[in-house]
Short mmCIF file of C-alpha atoms and ligand atoms in Angstrom, two decimals:
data_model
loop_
_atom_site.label_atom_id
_atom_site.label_comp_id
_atom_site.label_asym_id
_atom_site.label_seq_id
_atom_site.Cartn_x
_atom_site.Cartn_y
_atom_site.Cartn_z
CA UNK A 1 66.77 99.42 135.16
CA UNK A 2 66.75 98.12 131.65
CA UNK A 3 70.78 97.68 130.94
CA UNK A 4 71.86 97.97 127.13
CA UNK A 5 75.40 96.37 126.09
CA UNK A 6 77.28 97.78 123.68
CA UNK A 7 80.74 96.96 125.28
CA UNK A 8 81.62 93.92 122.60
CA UNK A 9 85.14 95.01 121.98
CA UNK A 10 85.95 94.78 125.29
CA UNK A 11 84.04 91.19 125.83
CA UNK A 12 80.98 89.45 124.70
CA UNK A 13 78.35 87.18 126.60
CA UNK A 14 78.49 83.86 125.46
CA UNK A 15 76.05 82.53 123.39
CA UNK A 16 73.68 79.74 124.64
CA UNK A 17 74.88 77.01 122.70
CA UNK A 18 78.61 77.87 123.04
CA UNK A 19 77.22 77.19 127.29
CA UNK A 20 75.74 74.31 126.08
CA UNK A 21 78.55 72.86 124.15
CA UNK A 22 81.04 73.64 127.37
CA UNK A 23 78.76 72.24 130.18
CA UNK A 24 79.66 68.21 130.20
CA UNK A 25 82.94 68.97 130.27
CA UNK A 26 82.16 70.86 133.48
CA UNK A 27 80.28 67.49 134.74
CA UNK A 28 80.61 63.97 133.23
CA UNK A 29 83.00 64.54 130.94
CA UNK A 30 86.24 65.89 133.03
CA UNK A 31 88.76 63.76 131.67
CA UNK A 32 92.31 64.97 131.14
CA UNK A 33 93.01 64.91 127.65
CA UNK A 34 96.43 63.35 127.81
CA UNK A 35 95.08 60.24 129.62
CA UNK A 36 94.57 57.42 127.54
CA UNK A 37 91.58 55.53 129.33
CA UNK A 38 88.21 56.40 128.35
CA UNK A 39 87.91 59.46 130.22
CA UNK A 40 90.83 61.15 128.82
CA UNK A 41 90.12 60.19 125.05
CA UNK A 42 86.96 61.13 125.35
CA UNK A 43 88.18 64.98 126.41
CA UNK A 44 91.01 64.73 123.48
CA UNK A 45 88.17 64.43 121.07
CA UNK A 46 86.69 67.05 122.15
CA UNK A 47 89.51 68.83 122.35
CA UNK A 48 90.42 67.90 118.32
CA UNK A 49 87.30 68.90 117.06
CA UNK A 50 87.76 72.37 118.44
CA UNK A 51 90.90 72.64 116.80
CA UNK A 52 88.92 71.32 113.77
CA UNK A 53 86.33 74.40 113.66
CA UNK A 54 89.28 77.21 115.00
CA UNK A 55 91.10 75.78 111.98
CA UNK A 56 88.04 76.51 109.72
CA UNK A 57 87.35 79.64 111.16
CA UNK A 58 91.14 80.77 110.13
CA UNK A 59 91.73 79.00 106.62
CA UNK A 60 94.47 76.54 107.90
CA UNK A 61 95.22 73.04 109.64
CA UNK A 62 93.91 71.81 112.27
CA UNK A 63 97.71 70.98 113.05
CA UNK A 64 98.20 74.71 112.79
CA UNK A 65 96.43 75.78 115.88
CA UNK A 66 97.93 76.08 119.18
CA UNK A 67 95.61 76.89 122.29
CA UNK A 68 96.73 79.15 124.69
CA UNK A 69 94.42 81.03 127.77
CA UNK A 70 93.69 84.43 125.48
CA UNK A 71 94.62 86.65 122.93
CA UNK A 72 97.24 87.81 125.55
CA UNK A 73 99.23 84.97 125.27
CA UNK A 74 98.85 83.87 122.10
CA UNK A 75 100.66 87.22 120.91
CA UNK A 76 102.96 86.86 123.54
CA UNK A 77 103.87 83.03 122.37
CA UNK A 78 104.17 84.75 118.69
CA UNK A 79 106.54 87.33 119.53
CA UNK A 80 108.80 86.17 122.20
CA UNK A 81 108.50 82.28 120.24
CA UNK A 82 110.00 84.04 117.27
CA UNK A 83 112.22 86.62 118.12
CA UNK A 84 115.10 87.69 120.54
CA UNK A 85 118.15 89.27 121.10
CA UNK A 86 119.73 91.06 118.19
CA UNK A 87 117.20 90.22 116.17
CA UNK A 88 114.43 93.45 114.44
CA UNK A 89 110.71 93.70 114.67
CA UNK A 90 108.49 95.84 112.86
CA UNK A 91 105.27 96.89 114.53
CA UNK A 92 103.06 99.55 114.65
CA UNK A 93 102.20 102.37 117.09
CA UNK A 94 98.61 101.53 117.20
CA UNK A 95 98.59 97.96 118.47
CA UNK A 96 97.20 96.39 121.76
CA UNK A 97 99.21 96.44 124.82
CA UNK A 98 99.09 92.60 124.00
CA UNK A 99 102.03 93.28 121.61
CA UNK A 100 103.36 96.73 122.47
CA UNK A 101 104.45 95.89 125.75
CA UNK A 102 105.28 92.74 124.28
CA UNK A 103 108.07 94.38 122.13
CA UNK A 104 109.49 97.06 124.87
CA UNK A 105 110.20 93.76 126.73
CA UNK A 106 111.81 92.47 123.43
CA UNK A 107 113.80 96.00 123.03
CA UNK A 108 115.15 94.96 126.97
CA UNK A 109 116.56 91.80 125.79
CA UNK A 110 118.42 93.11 123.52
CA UNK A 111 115.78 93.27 120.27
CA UNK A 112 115.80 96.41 118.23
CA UNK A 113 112.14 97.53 117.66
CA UNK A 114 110.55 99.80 114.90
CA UNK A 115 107.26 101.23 115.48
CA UNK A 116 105.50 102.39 112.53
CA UNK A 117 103.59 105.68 112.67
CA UNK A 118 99.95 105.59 111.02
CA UNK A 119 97.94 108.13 109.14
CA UNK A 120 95.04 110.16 110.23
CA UNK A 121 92.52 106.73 109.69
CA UNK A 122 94.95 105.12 111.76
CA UNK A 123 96.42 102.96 108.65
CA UNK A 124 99.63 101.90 108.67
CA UNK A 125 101.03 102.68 105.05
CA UNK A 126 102.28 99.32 103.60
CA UNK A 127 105.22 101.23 102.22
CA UNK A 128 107.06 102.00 105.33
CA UNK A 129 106.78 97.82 106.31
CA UNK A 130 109.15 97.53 103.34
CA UNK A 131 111.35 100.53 103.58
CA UNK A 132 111.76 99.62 107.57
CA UNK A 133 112.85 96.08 106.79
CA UNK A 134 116.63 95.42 107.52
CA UNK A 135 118.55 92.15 106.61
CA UNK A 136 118.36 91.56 110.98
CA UNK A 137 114.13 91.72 110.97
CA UNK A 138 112.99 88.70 112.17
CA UNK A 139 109.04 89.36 112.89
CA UNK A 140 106.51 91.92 111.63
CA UNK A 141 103.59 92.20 113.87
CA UNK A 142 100.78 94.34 112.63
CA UNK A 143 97.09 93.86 114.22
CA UNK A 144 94.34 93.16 111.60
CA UNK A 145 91.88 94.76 113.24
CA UNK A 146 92.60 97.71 115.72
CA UNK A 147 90.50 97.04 119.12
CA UNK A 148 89.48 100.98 119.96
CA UNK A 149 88.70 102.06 116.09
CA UNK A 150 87.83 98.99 114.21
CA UNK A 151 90.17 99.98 111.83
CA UNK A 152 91.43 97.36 109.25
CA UNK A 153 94.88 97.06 108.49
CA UNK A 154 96.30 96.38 104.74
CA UNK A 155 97.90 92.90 106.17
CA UNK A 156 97.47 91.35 102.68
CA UNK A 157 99.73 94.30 101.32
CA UNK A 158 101.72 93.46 104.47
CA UNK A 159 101.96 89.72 103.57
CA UNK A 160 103.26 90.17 100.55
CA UNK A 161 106.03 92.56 101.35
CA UNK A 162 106.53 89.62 103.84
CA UNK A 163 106.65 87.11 101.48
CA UNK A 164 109.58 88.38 99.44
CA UNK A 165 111.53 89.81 102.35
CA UNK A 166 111.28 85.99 104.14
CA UNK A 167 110.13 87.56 107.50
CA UNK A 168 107.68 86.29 109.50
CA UNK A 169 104.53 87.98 109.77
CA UNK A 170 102.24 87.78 112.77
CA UNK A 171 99.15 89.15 113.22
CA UNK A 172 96.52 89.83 115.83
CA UNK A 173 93.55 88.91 114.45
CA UNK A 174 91.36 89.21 118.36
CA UNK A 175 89.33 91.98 117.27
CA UNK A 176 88.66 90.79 113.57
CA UNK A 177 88.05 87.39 113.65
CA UNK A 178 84.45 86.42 113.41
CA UNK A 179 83.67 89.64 112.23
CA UNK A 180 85.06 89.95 108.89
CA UNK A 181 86.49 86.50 106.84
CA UNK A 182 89.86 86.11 108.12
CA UNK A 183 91.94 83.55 105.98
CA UNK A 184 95.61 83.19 106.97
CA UNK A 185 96.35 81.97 103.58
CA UNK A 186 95.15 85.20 101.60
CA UNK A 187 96.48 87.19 104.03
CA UNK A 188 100.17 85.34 104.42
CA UNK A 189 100.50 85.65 107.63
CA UNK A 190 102.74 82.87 109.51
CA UNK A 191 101.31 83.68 112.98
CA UNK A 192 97.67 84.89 114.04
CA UNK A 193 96.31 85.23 117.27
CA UNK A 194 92.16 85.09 118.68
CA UNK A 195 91.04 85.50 121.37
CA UNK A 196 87.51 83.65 122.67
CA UNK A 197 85.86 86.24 124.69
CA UNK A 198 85.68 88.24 121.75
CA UNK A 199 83.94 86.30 119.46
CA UNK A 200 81.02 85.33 121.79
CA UNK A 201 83.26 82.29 123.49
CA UNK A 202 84.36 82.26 127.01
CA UNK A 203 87.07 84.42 128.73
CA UNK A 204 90.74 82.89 129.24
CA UNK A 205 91.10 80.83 126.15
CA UNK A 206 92.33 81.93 122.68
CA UNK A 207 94.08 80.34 119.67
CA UNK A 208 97.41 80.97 117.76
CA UNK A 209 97.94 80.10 114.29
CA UNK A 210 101.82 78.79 113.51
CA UNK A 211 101.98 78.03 109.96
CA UNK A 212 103.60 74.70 109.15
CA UNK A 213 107.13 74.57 109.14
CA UNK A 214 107.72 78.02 111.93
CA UNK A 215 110.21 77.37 114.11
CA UNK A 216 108.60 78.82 117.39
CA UNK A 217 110.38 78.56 120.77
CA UNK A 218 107.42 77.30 123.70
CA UNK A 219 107.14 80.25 126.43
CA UNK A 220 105.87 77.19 129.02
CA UNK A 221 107.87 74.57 129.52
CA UNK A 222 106.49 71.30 130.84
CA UNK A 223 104.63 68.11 129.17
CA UNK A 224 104.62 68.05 125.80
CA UNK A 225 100.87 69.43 125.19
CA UNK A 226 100.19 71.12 121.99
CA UNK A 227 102.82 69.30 119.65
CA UNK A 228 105.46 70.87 122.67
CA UNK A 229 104.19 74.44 121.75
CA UNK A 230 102.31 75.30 124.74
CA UNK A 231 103.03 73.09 127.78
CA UNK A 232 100.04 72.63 130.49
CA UNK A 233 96.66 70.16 130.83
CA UNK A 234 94.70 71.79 128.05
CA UNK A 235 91.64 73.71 129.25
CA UNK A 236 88.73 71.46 128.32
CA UNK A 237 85.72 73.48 128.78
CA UNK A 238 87.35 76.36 127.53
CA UNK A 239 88.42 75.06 124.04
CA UNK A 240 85.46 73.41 123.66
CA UNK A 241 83.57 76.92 123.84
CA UNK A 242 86.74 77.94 121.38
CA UNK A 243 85.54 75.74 119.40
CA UNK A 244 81.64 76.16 119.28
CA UNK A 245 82.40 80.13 119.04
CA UNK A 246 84.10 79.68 115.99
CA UNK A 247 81.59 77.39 114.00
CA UNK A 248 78.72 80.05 115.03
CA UNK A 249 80.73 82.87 113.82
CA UNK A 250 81.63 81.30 110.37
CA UNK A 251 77.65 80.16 110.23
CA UNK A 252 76.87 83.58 111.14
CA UNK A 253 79.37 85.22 108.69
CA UNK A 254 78.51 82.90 105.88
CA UNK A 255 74.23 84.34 106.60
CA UNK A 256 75.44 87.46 106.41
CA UNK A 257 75.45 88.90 110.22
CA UNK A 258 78.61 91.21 109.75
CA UNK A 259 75.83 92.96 107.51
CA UNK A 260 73.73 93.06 110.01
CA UNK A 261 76.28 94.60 112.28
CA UNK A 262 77.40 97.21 109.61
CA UNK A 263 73.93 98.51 109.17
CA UNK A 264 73.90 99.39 113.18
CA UNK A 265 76.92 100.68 113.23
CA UNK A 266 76.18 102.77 110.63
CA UNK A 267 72.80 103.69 112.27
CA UNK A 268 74.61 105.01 115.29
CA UNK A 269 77.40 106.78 113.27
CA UNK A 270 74.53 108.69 111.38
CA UNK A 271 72.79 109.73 114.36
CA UNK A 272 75.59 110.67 116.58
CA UNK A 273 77.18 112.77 113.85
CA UNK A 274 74.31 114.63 113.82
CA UNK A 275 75.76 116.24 117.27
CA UNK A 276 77.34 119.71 116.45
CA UNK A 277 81.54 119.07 116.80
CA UNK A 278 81.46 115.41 116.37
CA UNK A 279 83.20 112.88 114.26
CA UNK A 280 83.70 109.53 113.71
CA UNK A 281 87.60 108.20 114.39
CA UNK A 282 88.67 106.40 111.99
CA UNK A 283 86.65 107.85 109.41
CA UNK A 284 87.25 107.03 105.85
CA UNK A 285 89.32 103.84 106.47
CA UNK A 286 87.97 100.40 105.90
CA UNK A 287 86.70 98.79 109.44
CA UNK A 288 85.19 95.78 111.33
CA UNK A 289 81.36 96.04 111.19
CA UNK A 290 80.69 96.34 115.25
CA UNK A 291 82.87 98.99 116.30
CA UNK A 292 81.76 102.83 116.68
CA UNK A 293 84.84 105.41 117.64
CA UNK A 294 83.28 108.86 118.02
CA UNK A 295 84.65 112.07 119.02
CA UNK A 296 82.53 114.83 120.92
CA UNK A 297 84.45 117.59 121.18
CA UNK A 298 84.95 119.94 124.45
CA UNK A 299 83.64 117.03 126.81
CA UNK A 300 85.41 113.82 128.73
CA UNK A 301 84.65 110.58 127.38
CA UNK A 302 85.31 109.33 130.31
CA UNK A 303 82.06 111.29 131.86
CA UNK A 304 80.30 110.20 129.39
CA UNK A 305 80.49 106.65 129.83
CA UNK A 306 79.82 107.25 133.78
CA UNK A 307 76.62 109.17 132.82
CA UNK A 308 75.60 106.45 130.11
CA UNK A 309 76.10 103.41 132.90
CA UNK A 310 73.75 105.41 134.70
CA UNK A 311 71.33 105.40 132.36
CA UNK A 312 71.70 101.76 131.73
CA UNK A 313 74.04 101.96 128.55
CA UNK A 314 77.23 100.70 128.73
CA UNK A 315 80.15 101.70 126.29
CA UNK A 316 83.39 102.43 127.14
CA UNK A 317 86.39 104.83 126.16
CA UNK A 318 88.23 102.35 124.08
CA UNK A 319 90.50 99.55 125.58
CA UNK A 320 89.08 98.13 129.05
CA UNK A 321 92.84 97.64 130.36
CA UNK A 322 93.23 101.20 129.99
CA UNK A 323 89.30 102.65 131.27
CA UNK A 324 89.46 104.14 134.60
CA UNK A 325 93.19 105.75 133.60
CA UNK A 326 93.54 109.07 132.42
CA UNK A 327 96.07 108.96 130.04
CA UNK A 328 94.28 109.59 126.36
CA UNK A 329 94.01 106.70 124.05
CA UNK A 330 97.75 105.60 122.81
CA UNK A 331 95.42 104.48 119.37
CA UNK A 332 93.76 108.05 118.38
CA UNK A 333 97.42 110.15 119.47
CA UNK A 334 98.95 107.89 117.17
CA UNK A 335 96.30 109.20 114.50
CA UNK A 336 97.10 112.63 114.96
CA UNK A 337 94.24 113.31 117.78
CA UNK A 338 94.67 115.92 120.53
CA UNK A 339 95.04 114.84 123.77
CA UNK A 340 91.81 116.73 124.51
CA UNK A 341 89.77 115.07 121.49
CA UNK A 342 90.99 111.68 122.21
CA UNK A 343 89.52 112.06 125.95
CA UNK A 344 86.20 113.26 123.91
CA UNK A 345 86.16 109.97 122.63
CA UNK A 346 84.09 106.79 123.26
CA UNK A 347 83.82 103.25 121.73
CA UNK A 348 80.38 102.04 121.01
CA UNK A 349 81.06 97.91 120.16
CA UNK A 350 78.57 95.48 118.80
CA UNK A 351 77.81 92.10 119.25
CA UNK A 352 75.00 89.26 118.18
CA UNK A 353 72.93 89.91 120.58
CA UNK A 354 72.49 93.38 120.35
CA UNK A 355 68.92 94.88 118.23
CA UNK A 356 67.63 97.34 116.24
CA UNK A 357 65.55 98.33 119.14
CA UNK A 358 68.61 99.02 121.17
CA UNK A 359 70.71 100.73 118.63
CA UNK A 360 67.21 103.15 119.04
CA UNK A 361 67.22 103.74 122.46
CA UNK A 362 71.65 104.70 122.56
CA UNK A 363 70.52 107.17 119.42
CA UNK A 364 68.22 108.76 122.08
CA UNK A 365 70.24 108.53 124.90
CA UNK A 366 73.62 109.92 123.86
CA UNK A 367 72.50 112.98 122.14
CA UNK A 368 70.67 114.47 125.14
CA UNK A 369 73.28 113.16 127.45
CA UNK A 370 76.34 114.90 125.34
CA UNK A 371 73.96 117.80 125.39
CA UNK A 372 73.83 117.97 129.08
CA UNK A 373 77.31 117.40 129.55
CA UNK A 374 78.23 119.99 127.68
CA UNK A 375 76.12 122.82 129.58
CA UNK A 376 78.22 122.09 132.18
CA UNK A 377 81.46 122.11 130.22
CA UNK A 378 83.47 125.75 130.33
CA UNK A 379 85.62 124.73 127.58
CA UNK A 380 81.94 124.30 125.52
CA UNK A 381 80.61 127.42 127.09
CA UNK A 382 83.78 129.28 125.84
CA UNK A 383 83.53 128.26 122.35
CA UNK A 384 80.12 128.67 121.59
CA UNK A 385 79.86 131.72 123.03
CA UNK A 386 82.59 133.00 120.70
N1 LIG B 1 94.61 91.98 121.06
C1 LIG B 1 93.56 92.79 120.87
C2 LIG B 1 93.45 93.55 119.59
C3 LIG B 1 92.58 92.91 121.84
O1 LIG B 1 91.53 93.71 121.66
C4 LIG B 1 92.73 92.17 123.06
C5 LIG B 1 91.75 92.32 124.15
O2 LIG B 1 91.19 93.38 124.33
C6 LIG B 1 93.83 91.32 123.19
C7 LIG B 1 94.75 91.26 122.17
C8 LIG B 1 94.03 90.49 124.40
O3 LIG B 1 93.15 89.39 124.40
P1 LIG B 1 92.76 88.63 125.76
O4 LIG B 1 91.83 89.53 126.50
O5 LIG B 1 92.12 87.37 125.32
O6 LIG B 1 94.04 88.38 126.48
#
């Protein structure tokens, strides 16, 4: 069976040349990088010059970026490095699990938490950043890009409120780097964390950005590795693919790709919409170019995904952590969603690989298959026979 991908948000195939790039440091070139014979220099380079193209990815210095083993950590390093007992931290309702569980570990410790509701786009209003600020806030932590809806946070708003109130500001930047410019400077941020697997590298390696001069407290404590920010034998291979991932998505931005992706998306967005009780989540609210959050009303996502897979298409019902659970999506109850319409809900995600030709055969597929989903749904039956 033919098998179409449009599962990007949750992870992405790496591209041939990021392979390419990682392979001698699979073979020949295993040195650790903290060696200093031959073999071990010859690993640190490699290691550097990742940093290098992370760094140009993000706006900053290459003495900026820390690698950690995802997006995971790296928000985990920014919040628990920064803040702690009796200290405040403004998030948002709508962030990964990365972050929200995160801060209820924080609010265990002793950390007072605010959690910032978000409108019907799922846009936190810059306003209540500033009117939840106290003189204990320590950290803000508001995503850039929200992994079920695509939705784009006002973080430059954010960074300035930031910037007067001398906070720091992190943000996770897993779902939006690569696919929209991302510059740490513009945006003010002091912390920023990516994640490989999302942008096309490989899984279990990620990047966090600590602006110069943040005092951040190491989660791992060991050798001094990373400038004593993140103790362990750096994973070669790994960064190296970091590394590569990043210079093809800032080549790709710069040619115009996120376009590319934008005119798919909207593609699908037309077509699907064209389904009677549909709509788009997130609507109305500026968004990365890859992601697709639609609502079909009186039907389970969660069927619909099954019955897609079967077909050979393969979406999902927003986070991966949380598929195959039946709780609704934390993201689209935050936005003011039903618990019913948020289980109506699926996440189409993009990538570079996927085609025009593909986007074609999902417009085909999902209509007929919401179609016959629906015949056998009682709660459709029941309203359109009324
Ligand atoms: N933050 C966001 C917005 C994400 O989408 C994800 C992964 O889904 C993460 C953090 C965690 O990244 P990783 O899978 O690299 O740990």
């Amino acid at each position: 069976m033919r098998r179409v991908y449009f599962d990007n948000s949750a992870t992405t195939p790496v591209l041939p040349e990021v392979f390419e790039a990682m392979r001698p440091y699979f073979g020949e070139q295993f040195g650790n990088a903290s060696s200093i014979h031959h073999h071990g220099q010859e690993t640190r380079g490699a290691v550097e010059r990742a940093r290098e193209s992370v760094a140009a990815l993000l706006g900053c210095r290459a003495s900026e970026v820390v690698f950690t083993s995802g997006g995971t950590e790296a928000d985990n390093l920014a919040i628990f490095g920064i803040a702690g007992e009796g200290d405040h931290v403004i998030t948002s309702t709508v962030e990964h699990h990365a972050v929200l569980n995160a801060c209820k570990e924080l609010e265990s410790e002793g950390c007072e938490v605010t959690y910032l509701s978000v409108d019907g786009r799922g846009c936190v209003d810059p306003g209540d950043v500033r009117r939840a600020l106290r003189p204990s806030t320590k950290l803000i932590t508001i995503m850039m890009a929200n992994n079920e809806t695509g939705v784009l946070q006002p973080v430059e708003e954010i960074g300035k409120i930031v910037a007067e109130a001398e906070v720091y500001f992190h943000t996770d930047a897993v779902q939006a780097a690569g696919k929209v410019p991302v510059d740490v400077k513009s945006i003010g941020c002091d912390l920023m964390a990516i994640s490989g697997h999302k942008l096309h590298g490989p899984q279990g390696v990620g990047a966090l950005y600590v602006r110069k001069g943040t005092e951040l407290h190491p989660m791992l404590y060991g050798g001094r590795h990373e400038r004593s920010r993140r103790a362990g034998t750096e994973n070669v291979p790994g960064i190296v693919g970091l590394g590569e991932a990043a210079e093809l998505a800032r080549a790709g931005l710069a040619k115009g790709e996120d376009q590319k992706l934008a005119a798919m998306r909207d593609r699908i967005e037309r077509a699907l919409l064209q389904i009677e009780c549909s709509a788009v989540n997130g609507d109305g609210a500026a968004r990365v170019p890859n992601i697709a959050n639609l609502r079909f009303d009186a039907l389970e996502g969660e069927a619909l995904v099954i019955a897609l897979d079967l077909k050979g298409l393969a979406v999902s019902t927003g986070a991966a952590c949380s598929s195959g659970a039946i709780e609704p999506s934390h993201v689209l109850l935050a936005m003011g969603a039903t618990a019913d319409r948020a289980r109506a809900s699926i996440r189409i995600s993009l990538g570079k690989q996927n085609t025009d030709e593909e986007v074609d055969l999902a417009i085909g597929l999902i209509p007929e298959t919401v179609a016959r989903l629906r015949e056998l749904s009682p709660v459709w039956k029941a309203a359109v026979s009324t």
